[in-house]
CSV table of C-alpha atoms and ligand atoms in Angstrom, one decimal:
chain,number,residue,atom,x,y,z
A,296,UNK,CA,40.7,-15.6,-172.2
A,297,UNK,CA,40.9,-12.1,-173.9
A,298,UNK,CA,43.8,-10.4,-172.9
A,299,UNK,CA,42.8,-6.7,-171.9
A,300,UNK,CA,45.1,-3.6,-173.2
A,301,UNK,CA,48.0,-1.6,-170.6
A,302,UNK,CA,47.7,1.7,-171.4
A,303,UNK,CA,50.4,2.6,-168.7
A,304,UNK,CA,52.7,1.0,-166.5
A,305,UNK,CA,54.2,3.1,-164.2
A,306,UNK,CA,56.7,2.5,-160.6
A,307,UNK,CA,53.5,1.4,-158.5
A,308,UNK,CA,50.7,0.9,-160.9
A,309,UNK,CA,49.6,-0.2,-164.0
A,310,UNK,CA,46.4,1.3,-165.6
A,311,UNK,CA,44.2,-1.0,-168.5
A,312,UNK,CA,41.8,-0.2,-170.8
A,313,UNK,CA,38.2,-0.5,-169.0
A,314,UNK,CA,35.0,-1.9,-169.8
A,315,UNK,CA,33.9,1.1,-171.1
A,316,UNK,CA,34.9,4.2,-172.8
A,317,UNK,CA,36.1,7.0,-170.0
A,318,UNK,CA,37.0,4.0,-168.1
A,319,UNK,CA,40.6,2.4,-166.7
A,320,UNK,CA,41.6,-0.5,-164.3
A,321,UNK,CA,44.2,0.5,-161.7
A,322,UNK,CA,46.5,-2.2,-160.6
A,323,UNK,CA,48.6,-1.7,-157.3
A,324,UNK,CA,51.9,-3.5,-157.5
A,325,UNK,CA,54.1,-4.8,-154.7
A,326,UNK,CA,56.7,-2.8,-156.2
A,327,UNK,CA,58.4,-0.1,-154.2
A,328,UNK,CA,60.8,2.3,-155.5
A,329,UNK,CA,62.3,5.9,-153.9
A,330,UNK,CA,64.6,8.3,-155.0
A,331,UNK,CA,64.0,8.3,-158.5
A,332,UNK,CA,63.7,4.9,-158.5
A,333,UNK,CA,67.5,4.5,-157.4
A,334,UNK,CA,66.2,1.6,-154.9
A,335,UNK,CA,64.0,-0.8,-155.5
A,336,UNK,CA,62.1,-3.8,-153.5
A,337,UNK,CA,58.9,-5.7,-153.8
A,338,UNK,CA,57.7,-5.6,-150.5
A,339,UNK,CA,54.7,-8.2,-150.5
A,340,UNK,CA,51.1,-7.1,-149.9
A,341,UNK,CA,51.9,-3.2,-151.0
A,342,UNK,CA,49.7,-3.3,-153.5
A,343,UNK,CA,46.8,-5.0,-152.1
A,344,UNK,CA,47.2,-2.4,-148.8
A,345,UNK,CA,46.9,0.6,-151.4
A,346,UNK,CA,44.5,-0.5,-153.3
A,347,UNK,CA,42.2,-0.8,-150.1
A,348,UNK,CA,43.1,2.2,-148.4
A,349,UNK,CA,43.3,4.6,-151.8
A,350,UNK,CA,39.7,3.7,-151.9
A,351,UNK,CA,39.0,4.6,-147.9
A,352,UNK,CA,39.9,7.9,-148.9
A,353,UNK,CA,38.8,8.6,-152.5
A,354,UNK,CA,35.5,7.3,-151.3
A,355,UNK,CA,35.4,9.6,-148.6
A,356,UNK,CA,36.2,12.5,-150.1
A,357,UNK,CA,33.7,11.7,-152.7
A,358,UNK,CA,31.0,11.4,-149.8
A,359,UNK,CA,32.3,15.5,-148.6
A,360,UNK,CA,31.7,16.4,-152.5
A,361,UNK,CA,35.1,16.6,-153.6
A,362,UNK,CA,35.5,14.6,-156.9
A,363,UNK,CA,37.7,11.8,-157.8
A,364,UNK,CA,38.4,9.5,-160.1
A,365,UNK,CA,37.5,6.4,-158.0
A,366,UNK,CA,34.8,4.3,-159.5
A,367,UNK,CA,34.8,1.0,-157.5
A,368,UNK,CA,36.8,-1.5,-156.1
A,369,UNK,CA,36.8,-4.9,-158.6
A,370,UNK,CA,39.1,-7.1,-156.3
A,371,UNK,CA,42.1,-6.9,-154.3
A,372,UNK,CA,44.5,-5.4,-156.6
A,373,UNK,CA,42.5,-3.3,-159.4
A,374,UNK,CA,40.1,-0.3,-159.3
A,375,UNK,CA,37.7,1.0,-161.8
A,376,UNK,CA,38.7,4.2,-162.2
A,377,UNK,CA,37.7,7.3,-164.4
A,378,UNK,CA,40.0,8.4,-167.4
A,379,UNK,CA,41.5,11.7,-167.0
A,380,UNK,CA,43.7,14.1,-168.7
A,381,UNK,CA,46.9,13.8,-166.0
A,382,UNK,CA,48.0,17.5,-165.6
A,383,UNK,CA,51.8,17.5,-165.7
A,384,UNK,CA,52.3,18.7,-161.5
A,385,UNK,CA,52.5,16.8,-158.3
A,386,UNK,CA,50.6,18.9,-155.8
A,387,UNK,CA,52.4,18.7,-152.6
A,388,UNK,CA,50.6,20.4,-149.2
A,389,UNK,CA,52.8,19.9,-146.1
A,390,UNK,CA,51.4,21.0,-142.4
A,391,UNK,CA,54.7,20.0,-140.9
A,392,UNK,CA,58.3,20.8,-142.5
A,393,UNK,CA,60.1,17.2,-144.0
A,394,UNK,CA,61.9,15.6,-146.6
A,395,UNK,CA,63.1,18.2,-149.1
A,396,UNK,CA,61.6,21.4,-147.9
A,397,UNK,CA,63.4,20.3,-144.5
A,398,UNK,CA,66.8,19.9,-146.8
A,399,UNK,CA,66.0,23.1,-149.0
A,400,UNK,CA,65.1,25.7,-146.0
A,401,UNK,CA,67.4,24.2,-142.7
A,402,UNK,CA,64.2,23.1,-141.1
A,403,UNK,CA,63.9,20.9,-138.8
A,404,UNK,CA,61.3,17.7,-139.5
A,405,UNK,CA,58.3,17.9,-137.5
A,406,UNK,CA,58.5,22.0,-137.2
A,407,UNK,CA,55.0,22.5,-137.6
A,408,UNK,CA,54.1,25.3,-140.5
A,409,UNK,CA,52.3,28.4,-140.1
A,410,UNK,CA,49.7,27.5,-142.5
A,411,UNK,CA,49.2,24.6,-144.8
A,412,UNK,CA,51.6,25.4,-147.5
A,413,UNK,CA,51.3,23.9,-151.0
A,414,UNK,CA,54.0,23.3,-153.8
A,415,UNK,CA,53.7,21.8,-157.5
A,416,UNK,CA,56.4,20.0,-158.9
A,417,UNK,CA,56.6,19.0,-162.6
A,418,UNK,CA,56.3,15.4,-163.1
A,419,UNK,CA,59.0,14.8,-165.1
A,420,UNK,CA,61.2,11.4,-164.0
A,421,UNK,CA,64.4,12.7,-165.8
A,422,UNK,CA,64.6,15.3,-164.1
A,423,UNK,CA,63.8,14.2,-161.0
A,424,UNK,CA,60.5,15.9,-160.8
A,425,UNK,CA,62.1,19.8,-160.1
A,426,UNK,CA,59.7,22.1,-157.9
A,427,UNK,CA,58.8,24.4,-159.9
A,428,UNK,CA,56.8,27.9,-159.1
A,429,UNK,CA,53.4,29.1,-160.2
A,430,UNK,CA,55.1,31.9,-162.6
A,431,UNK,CA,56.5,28.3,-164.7
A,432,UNK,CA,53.9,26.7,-164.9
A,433,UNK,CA,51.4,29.7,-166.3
A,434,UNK,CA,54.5,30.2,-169.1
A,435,UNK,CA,55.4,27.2,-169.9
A,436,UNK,CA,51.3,26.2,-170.5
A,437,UNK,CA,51.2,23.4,-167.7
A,438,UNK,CA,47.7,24.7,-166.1
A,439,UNK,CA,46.3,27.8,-166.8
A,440,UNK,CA,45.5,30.0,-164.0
A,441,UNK,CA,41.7,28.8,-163.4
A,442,UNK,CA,43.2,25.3,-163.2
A,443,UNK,CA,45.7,26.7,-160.4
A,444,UNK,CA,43.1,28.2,-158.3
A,445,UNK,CA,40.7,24.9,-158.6
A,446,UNK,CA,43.8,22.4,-158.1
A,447,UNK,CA,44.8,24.9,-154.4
A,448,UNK,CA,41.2,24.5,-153.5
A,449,UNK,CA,41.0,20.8,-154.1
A,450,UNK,CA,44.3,20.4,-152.4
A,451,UNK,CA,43.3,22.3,-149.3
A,452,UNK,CA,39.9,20.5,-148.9
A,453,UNK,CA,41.5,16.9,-149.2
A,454,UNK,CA,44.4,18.6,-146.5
A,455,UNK,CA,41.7,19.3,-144.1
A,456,UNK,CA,39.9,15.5,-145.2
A,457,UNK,CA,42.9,13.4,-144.8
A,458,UNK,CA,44.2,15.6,-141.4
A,459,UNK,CA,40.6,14.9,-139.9
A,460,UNK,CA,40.7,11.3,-140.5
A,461,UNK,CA,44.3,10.9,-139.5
A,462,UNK,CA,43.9,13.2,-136.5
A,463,UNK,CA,40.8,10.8,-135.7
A,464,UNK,CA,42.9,7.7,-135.2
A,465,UNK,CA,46.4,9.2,-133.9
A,466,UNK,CA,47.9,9.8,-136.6
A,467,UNK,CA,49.6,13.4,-137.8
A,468,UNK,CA,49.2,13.7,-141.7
A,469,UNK,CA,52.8,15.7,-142.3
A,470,UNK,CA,52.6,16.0,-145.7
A,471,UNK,CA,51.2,14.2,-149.4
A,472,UNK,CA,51.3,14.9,-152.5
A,473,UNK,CA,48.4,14.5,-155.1
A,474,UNK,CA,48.0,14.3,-158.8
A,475,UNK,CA,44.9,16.1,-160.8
A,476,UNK,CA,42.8,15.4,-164.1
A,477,UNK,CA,41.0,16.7,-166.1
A,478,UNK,CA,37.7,15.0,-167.4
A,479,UNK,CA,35.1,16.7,-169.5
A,480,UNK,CA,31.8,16.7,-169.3
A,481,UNK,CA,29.9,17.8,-172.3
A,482,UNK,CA,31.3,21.2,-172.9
A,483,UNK,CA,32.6,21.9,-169.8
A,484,UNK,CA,35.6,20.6,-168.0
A,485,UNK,CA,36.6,20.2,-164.7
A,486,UNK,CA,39.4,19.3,-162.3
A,487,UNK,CA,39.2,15.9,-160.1
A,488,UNK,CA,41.2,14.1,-157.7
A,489,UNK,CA,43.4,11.0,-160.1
A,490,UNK,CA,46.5,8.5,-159.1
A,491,UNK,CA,45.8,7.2,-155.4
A,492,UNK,CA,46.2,8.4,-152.1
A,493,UNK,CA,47.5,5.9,-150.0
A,494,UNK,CA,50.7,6.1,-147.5
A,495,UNK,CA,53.2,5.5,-150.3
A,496,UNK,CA,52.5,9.2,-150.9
A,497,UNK,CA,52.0,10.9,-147.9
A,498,UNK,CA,53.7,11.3,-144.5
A,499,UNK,CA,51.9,9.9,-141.6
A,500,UNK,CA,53.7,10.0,-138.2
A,501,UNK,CA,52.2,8.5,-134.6
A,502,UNK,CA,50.9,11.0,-132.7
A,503,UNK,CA,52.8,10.1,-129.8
A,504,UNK,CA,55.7,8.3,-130.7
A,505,UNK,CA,56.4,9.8,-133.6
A,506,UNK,CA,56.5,6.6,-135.4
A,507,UNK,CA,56.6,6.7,-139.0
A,508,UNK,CA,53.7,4.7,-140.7
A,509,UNK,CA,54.6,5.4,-144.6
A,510,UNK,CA,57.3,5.2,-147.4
A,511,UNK,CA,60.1,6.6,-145.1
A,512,UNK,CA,60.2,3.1,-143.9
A,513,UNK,CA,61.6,2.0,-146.8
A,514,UNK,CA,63.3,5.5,-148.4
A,515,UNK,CA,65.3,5.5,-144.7
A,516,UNK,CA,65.3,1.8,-144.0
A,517,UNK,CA,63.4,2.2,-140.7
A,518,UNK,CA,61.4,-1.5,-140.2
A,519,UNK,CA,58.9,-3.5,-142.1
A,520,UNK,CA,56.7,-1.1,-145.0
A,521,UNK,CA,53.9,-3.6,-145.4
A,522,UNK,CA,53.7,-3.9,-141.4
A,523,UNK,CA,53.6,0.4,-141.5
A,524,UNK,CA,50.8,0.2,-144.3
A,525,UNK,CA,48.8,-2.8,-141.9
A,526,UNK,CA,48.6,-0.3,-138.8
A,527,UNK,CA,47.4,3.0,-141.0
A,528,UNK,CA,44.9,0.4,-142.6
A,529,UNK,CA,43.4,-1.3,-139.1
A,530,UNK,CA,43.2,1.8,-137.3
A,531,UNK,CA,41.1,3.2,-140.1
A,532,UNK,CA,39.2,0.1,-139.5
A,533,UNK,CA,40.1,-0.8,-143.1
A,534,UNK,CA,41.5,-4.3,-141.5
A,535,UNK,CA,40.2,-5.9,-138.7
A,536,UNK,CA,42.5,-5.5,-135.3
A,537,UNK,CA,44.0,-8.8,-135.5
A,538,UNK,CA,46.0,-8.7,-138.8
A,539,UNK,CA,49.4,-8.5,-139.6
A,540,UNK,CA,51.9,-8.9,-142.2
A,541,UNK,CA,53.2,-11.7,-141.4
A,542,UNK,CA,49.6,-13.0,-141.7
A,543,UNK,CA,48.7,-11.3,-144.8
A,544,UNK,CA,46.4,-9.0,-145.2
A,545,UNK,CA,42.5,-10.0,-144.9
A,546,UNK,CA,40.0,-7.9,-146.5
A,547,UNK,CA,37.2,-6.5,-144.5
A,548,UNK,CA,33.8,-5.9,-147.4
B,892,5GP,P1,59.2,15.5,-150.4
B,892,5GP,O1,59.2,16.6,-151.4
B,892,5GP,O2,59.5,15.9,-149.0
B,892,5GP,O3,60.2,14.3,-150.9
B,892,5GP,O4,57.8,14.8,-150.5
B,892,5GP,C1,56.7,15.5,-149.9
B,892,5GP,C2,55.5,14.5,-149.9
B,892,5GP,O5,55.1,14.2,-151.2
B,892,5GP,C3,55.8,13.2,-149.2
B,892,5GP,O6,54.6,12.8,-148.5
B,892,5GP,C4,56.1,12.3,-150.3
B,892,5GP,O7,55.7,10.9,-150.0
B,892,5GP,C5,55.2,12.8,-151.4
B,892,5GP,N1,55.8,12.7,-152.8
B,892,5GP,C6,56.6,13.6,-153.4
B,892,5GP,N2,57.0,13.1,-154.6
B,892,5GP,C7,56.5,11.9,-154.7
B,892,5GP,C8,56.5,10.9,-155.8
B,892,5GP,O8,57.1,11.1,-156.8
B,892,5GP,N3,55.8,9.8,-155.5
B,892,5GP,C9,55.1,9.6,-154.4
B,892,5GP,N4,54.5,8.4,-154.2
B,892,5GP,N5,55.0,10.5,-153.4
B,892,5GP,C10,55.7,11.6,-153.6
């Protein structure tokens, strides 16, 4: 058997060259990582979870017209995906203050925000991805300002996407962070949704217990991730009801 091309291999995923040009397969790993990938653990059935609900959403929000990079599923693991030119930021939008704007401003977690507030910070692993304010990225040539406006639009429209669907099925979507690309088309270029949106990168608390359902779990040791990940995914109705870890997760087509 031929064996395909890694482009990439990064904490979670590995991306390989696709079938065809302007194409990549994303594979979800088991692997977990947190703080700057100071601790570490393979938690089994991450990757499968992720794969399944990154798709839920990007599907979703391609359905409401924002563009992604999500092709199709091809099993449990991989994606097709669209290649994209990664612009260097993690877009953060948090509705509720945690994690390190909690640390940097003396809020407490859960105080809820006066209006969705988004942040970019430069993706940068040595440096422990710094936040970094709109006036450095314009100088230092990481967007331009078009690219700033378009990424804030697309990161408010998948805010309001991800709180609906969340809201929908008890959950509170606190905060996540997205990554952009650019892909042209012809002449013309334009901005789309890349990397995956699953609960690895967002914050997703029960509405009335307050229950953390997402990387937390493991950053602040707090249960069982892959059994966190198995309630998001069958209240979304990604799993059927009767699924749990221990089980392993069973696909719904
Ligand atoms: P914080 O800045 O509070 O650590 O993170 C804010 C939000 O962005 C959280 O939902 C967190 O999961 C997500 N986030 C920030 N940086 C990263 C990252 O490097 N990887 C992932 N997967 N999520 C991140």
């Amino acid at each position: 058997m031929a064996r395909r091309k890694k482009v990439y291999e990064g904490k979670a995923k590995i991306l390989y060259e696709g079938p065809e040009p302007g194409t990549l397969v994303q594979y979800f790993k088991d692997d977990a990582t947190a703080f700057n990938a100071q601790k570490k653990d393979v938690i089994d059935g991450k990757g499968v979870l992720n794969n399944r609900l990154s798709e839920f959403f990007m599907t979703g929000l391609t359905q409401i017209g924002v563009p992604t990079h999500f092709i199709k599923r091809l099993n449990m693991r991989e994606q097709l995906i669209r290649s994209v030119e990664i612009i260097p930021l993690e877009v953060i939008v948090r509705n509720y203050a945690a994690g390190t704007m909690s640390q940097r401003l003396g809020l407490e977690e859960g105080t809820q925000l006066p209006r969705p507030i988004i942040e970019f910070c430069l993706k940068d692993d040595a440096l422990g991805d710094p936040l970094v304010a709109e006036e450095h990225i314009l100088a230092f040539g990481w967007a331009s300002q078009q690219d700033l406006d378009d990424m804030i639009a697309l990161a408010l429209r998948v805010n309001d996407f991800m709180s609906g669907c969340m809201f929908a099925v008890g959950i509170k979507l606190v905060d996540f962070k997205i990554e952009i690309g650019r892909v042209w088309e012809g002449e013309f270029q334009r901005l789309i949704i890349a990397d995956e949106i699953s609960p690895d990168s967002c914050r997703l608390w029960d509405m009335e217990t307050g229950q953390r359902l997402d990387k937390d779990v493991f950053r602040r040791d707090l249960g069982n991730l892959a059994d966190a990940y198995t309630e998001v995914a069958r209240r979304l109705g990604v799993l059927p009801s009767n699924v749990t870890h221990t089980t392993k997760p069973t696909l719904i087509n």
